[in-house]
mmCIF file with all atom_site columns, C-alpha atoms in Angstrom:
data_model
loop_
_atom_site.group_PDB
_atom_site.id
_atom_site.type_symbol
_atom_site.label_atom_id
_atom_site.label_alt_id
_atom_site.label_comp_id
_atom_site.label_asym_id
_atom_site.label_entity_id
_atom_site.label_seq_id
_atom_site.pdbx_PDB_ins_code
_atom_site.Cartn_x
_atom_site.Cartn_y
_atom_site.Cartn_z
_atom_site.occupancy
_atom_site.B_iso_or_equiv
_atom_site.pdbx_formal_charge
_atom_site.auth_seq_id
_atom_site.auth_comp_id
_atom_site.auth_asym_id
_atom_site.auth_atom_id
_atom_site.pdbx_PDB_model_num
ATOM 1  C CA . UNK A 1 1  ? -5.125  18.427  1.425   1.00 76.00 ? 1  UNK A CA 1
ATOM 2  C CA . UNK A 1 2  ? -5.265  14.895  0.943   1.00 88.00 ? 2  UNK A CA 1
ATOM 3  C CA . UNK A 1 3  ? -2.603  12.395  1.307   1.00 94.00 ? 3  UNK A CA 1
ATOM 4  C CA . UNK A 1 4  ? -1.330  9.044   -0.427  1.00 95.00 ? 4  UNK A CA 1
ATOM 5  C CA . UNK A 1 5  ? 0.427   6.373   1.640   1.00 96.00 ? 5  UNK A CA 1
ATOM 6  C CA . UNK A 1 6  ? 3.132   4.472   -0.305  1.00 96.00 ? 6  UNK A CA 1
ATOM 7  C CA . UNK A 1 7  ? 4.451   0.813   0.207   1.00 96.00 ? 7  UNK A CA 1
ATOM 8  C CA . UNK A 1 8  ? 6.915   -1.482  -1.124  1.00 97.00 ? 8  UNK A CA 1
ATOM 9  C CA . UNK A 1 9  ? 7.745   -4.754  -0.778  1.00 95.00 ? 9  UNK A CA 1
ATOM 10 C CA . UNK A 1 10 ? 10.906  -7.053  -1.967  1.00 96.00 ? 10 UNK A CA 1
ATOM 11 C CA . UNK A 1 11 ? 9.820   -10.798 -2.780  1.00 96.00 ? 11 UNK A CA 1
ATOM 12 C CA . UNK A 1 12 ? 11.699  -13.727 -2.316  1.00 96.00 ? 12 UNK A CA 1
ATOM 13 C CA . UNK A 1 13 ? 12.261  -15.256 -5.872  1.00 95.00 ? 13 UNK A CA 1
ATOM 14 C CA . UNK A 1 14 ? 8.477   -16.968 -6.752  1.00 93.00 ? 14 UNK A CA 1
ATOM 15 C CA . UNK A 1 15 ? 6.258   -15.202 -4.614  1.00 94.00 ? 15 UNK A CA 1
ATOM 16 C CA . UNK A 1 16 ? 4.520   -12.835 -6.729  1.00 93.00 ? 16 UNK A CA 1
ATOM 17 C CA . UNK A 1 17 ? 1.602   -14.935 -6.934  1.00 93.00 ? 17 UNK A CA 1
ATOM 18 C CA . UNK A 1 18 ? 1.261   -14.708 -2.693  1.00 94.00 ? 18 UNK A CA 1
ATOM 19 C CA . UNK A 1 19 ? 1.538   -10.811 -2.808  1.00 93.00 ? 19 UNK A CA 1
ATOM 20 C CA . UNK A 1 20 ? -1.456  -11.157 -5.668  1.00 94.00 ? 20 UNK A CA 1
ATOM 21 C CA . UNK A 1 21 ? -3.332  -13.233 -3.313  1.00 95.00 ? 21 UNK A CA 1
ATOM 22 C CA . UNK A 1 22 ? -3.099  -10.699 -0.250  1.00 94.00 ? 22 UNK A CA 1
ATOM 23 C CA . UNK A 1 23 ? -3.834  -7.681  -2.364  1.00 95.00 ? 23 UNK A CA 1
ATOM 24 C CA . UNK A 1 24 ? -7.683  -9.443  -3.264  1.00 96.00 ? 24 UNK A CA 1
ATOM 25 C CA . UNK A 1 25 ? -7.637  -9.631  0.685   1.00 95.00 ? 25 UNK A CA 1
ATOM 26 C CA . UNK A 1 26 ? -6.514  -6.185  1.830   1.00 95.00 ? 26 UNK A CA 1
ATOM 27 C CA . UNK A 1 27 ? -8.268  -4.674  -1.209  1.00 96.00 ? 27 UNK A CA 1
ATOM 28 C CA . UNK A 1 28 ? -11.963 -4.322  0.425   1.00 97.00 ? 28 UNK A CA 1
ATOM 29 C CA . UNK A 1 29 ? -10.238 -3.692  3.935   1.00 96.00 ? 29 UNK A CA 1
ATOM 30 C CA . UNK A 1 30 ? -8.509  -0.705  2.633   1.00 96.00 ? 30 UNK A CA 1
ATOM 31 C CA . UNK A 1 31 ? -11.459 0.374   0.301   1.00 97.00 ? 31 UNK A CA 1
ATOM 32 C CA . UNK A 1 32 ? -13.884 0.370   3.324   1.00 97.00 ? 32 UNK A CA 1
ATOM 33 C CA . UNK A 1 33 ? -11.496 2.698   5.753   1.00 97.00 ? 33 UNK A CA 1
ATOM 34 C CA . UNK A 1 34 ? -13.173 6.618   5.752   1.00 97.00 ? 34 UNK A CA 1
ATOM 35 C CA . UNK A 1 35 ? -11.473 8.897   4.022   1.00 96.00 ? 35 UNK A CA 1
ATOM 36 C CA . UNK A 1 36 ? -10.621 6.374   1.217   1.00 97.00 ? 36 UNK A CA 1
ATOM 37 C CA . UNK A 1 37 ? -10.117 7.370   -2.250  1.00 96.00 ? 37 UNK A CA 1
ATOM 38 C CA . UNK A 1 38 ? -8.347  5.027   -4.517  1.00 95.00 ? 38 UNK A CA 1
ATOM 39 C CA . UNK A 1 39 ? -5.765  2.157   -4.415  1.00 97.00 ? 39 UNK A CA 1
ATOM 40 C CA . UNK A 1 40 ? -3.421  1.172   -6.579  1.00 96.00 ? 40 UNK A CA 1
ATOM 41 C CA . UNK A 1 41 ? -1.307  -2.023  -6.379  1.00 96.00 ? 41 UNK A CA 1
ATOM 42 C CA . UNK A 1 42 ? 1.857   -2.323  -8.791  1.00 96.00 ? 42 UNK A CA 1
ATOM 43 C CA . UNK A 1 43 ? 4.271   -4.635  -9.519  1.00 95.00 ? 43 UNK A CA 1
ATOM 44 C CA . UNK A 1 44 ? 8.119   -5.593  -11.661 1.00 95.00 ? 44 UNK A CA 1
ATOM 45 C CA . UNK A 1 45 ? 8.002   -9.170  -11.575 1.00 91.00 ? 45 UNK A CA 1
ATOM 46 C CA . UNK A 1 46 ? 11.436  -9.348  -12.980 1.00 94.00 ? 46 UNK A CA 1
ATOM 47 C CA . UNK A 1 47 ? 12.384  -7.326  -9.871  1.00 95.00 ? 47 UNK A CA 1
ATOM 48 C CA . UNK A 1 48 ? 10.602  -9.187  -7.326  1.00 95.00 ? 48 UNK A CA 1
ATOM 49 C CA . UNK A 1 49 ? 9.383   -5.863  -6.249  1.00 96.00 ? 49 UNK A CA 1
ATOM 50 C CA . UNK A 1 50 ? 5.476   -4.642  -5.862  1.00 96.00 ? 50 UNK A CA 1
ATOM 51 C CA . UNK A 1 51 ? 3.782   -2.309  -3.837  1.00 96.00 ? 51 UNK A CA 1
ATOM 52 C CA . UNK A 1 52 ? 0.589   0.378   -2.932  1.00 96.00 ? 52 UNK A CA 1
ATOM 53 C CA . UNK A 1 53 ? -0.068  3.758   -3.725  1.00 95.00 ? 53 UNK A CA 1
ATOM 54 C CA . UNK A 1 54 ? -3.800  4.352   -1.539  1.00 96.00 ? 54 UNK A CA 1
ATOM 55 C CA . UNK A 1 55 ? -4.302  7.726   -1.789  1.00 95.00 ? 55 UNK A CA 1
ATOM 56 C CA . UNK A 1 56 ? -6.826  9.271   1.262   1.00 96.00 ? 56 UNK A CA 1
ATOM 57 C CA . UNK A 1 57 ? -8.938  12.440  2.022   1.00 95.00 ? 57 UNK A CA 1
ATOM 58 C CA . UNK A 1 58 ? -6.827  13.266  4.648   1.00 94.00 ? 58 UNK A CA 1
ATOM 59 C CA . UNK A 1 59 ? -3.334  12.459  6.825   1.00 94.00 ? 59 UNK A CA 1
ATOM 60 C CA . UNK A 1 60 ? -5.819  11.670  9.216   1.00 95.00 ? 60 UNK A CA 1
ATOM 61 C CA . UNK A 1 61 ? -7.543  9.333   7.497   1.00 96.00 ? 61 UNK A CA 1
ATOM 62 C CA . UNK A 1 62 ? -4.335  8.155   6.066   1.00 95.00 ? 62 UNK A CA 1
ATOM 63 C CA . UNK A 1 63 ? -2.726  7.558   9.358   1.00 94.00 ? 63 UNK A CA 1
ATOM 64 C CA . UNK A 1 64 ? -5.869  6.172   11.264  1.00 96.00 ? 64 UNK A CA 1
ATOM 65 C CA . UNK A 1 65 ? -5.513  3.377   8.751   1.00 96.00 ? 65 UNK A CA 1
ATOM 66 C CA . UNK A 1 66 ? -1.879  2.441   8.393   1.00 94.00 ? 66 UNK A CA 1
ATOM 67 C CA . UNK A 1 67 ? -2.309  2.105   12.243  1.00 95.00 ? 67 UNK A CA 1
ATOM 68 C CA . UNK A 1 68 ? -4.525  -0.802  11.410  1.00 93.00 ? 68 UNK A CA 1
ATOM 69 C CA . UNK A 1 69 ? -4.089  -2.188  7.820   1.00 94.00 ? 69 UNK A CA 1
ATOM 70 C CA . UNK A 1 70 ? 0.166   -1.934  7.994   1.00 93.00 ? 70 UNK A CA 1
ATOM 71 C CA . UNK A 1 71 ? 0.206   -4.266  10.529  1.00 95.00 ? 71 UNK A CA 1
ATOM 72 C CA . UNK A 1 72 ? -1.748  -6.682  8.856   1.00 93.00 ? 72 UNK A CA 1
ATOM 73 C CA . UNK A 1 73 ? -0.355  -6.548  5.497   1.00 92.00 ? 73 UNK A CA 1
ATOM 74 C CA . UNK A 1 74 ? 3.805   -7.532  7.324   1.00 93.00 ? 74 UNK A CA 1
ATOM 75 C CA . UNK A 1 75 ? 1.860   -10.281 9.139   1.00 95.00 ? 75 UNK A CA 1
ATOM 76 C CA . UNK A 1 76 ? 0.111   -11.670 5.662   1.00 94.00 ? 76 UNK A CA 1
ATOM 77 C CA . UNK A 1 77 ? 3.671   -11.102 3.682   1.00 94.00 ? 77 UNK A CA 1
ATOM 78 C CA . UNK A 1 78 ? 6.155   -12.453 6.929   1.00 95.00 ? 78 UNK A CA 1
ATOM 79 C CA . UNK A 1 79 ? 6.688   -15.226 4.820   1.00 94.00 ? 79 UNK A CA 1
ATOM 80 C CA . UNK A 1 80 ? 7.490   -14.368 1.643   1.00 94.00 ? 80 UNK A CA 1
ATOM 81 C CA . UNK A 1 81 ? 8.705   -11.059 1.631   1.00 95.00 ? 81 UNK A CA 1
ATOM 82 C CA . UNK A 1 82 ? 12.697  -10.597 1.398   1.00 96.00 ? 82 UNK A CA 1
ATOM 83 C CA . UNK A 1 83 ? 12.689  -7.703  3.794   1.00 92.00 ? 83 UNK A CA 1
ATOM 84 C CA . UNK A 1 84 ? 10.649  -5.759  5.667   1.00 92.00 ? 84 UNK A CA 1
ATOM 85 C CA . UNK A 1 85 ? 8.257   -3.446  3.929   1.00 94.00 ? 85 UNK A CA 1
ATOM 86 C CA . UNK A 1 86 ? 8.534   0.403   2.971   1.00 95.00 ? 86 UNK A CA 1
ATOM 87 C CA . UNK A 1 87 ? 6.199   2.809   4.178   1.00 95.00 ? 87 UNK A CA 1
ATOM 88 C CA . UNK A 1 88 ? 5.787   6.009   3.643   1.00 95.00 ? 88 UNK A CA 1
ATOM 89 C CA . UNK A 1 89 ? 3.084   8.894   3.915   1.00 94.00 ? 89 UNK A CA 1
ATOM 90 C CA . UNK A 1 90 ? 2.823   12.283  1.360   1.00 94.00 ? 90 UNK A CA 1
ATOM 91 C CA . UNK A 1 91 ? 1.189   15.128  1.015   1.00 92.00 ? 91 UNK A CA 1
ATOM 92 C CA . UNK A 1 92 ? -0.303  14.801  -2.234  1.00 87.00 ? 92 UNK A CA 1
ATOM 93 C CA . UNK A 1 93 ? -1.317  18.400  -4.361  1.00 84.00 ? 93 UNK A CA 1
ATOM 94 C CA . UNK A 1 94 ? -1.721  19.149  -7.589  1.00 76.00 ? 94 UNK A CA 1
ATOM 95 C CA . UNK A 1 95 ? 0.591   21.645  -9.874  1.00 59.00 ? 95 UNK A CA 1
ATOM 96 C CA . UNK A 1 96 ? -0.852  24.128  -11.987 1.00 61.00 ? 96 UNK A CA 1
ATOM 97 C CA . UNK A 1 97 ? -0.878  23.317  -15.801 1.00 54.00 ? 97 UNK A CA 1
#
């Protein structure tokens, strides 16, 4: 089963333009992990609130990863992030239609 990795972030006010910058940074360090299958980055600018969905082949993968790219992405937002980021892991599946 594969498995998507979840994170959010809560800006200070202004700083959605900083988060935009470090997601064209992370992007091709996520993208080139193994096991990588798709990113998604999201944001509610009224909220001050973005985050990741980066889905993975396996927890493996997923967790080989976060050990590397999580710490990276809380040193690149330290400054402009409101509070420490969310993560999370899932098991992702598929219901029957």
């Amino acid at each position: 089963m594969h498995c998507v990795r979840v994170v959010l972030f809560r800006l200070k006010p202004g700083m959605m333009e900083k988060y935009k910058e470090v997601t064209e940074i992370m992007s091709p360090k996520i993208e080139s992990r193994p096991g990588f299958r798709r990113v998604t980055f999201f944001t509610d600018a009224a909220a001050d609130e973005c985050g990741a969905f980066v889905e993975w082949e396996t927890e493996a993968d997923a967790h080989a990863a976060a050990s590397d790219l999580e710490p990276k992405a809380v040193e690149m937002t330290a400054d402009f992030v409101a509070k420490p980021p969310y993560f999370h892991q899932f098991v992702a599946y598929k219901t029957e239609e």
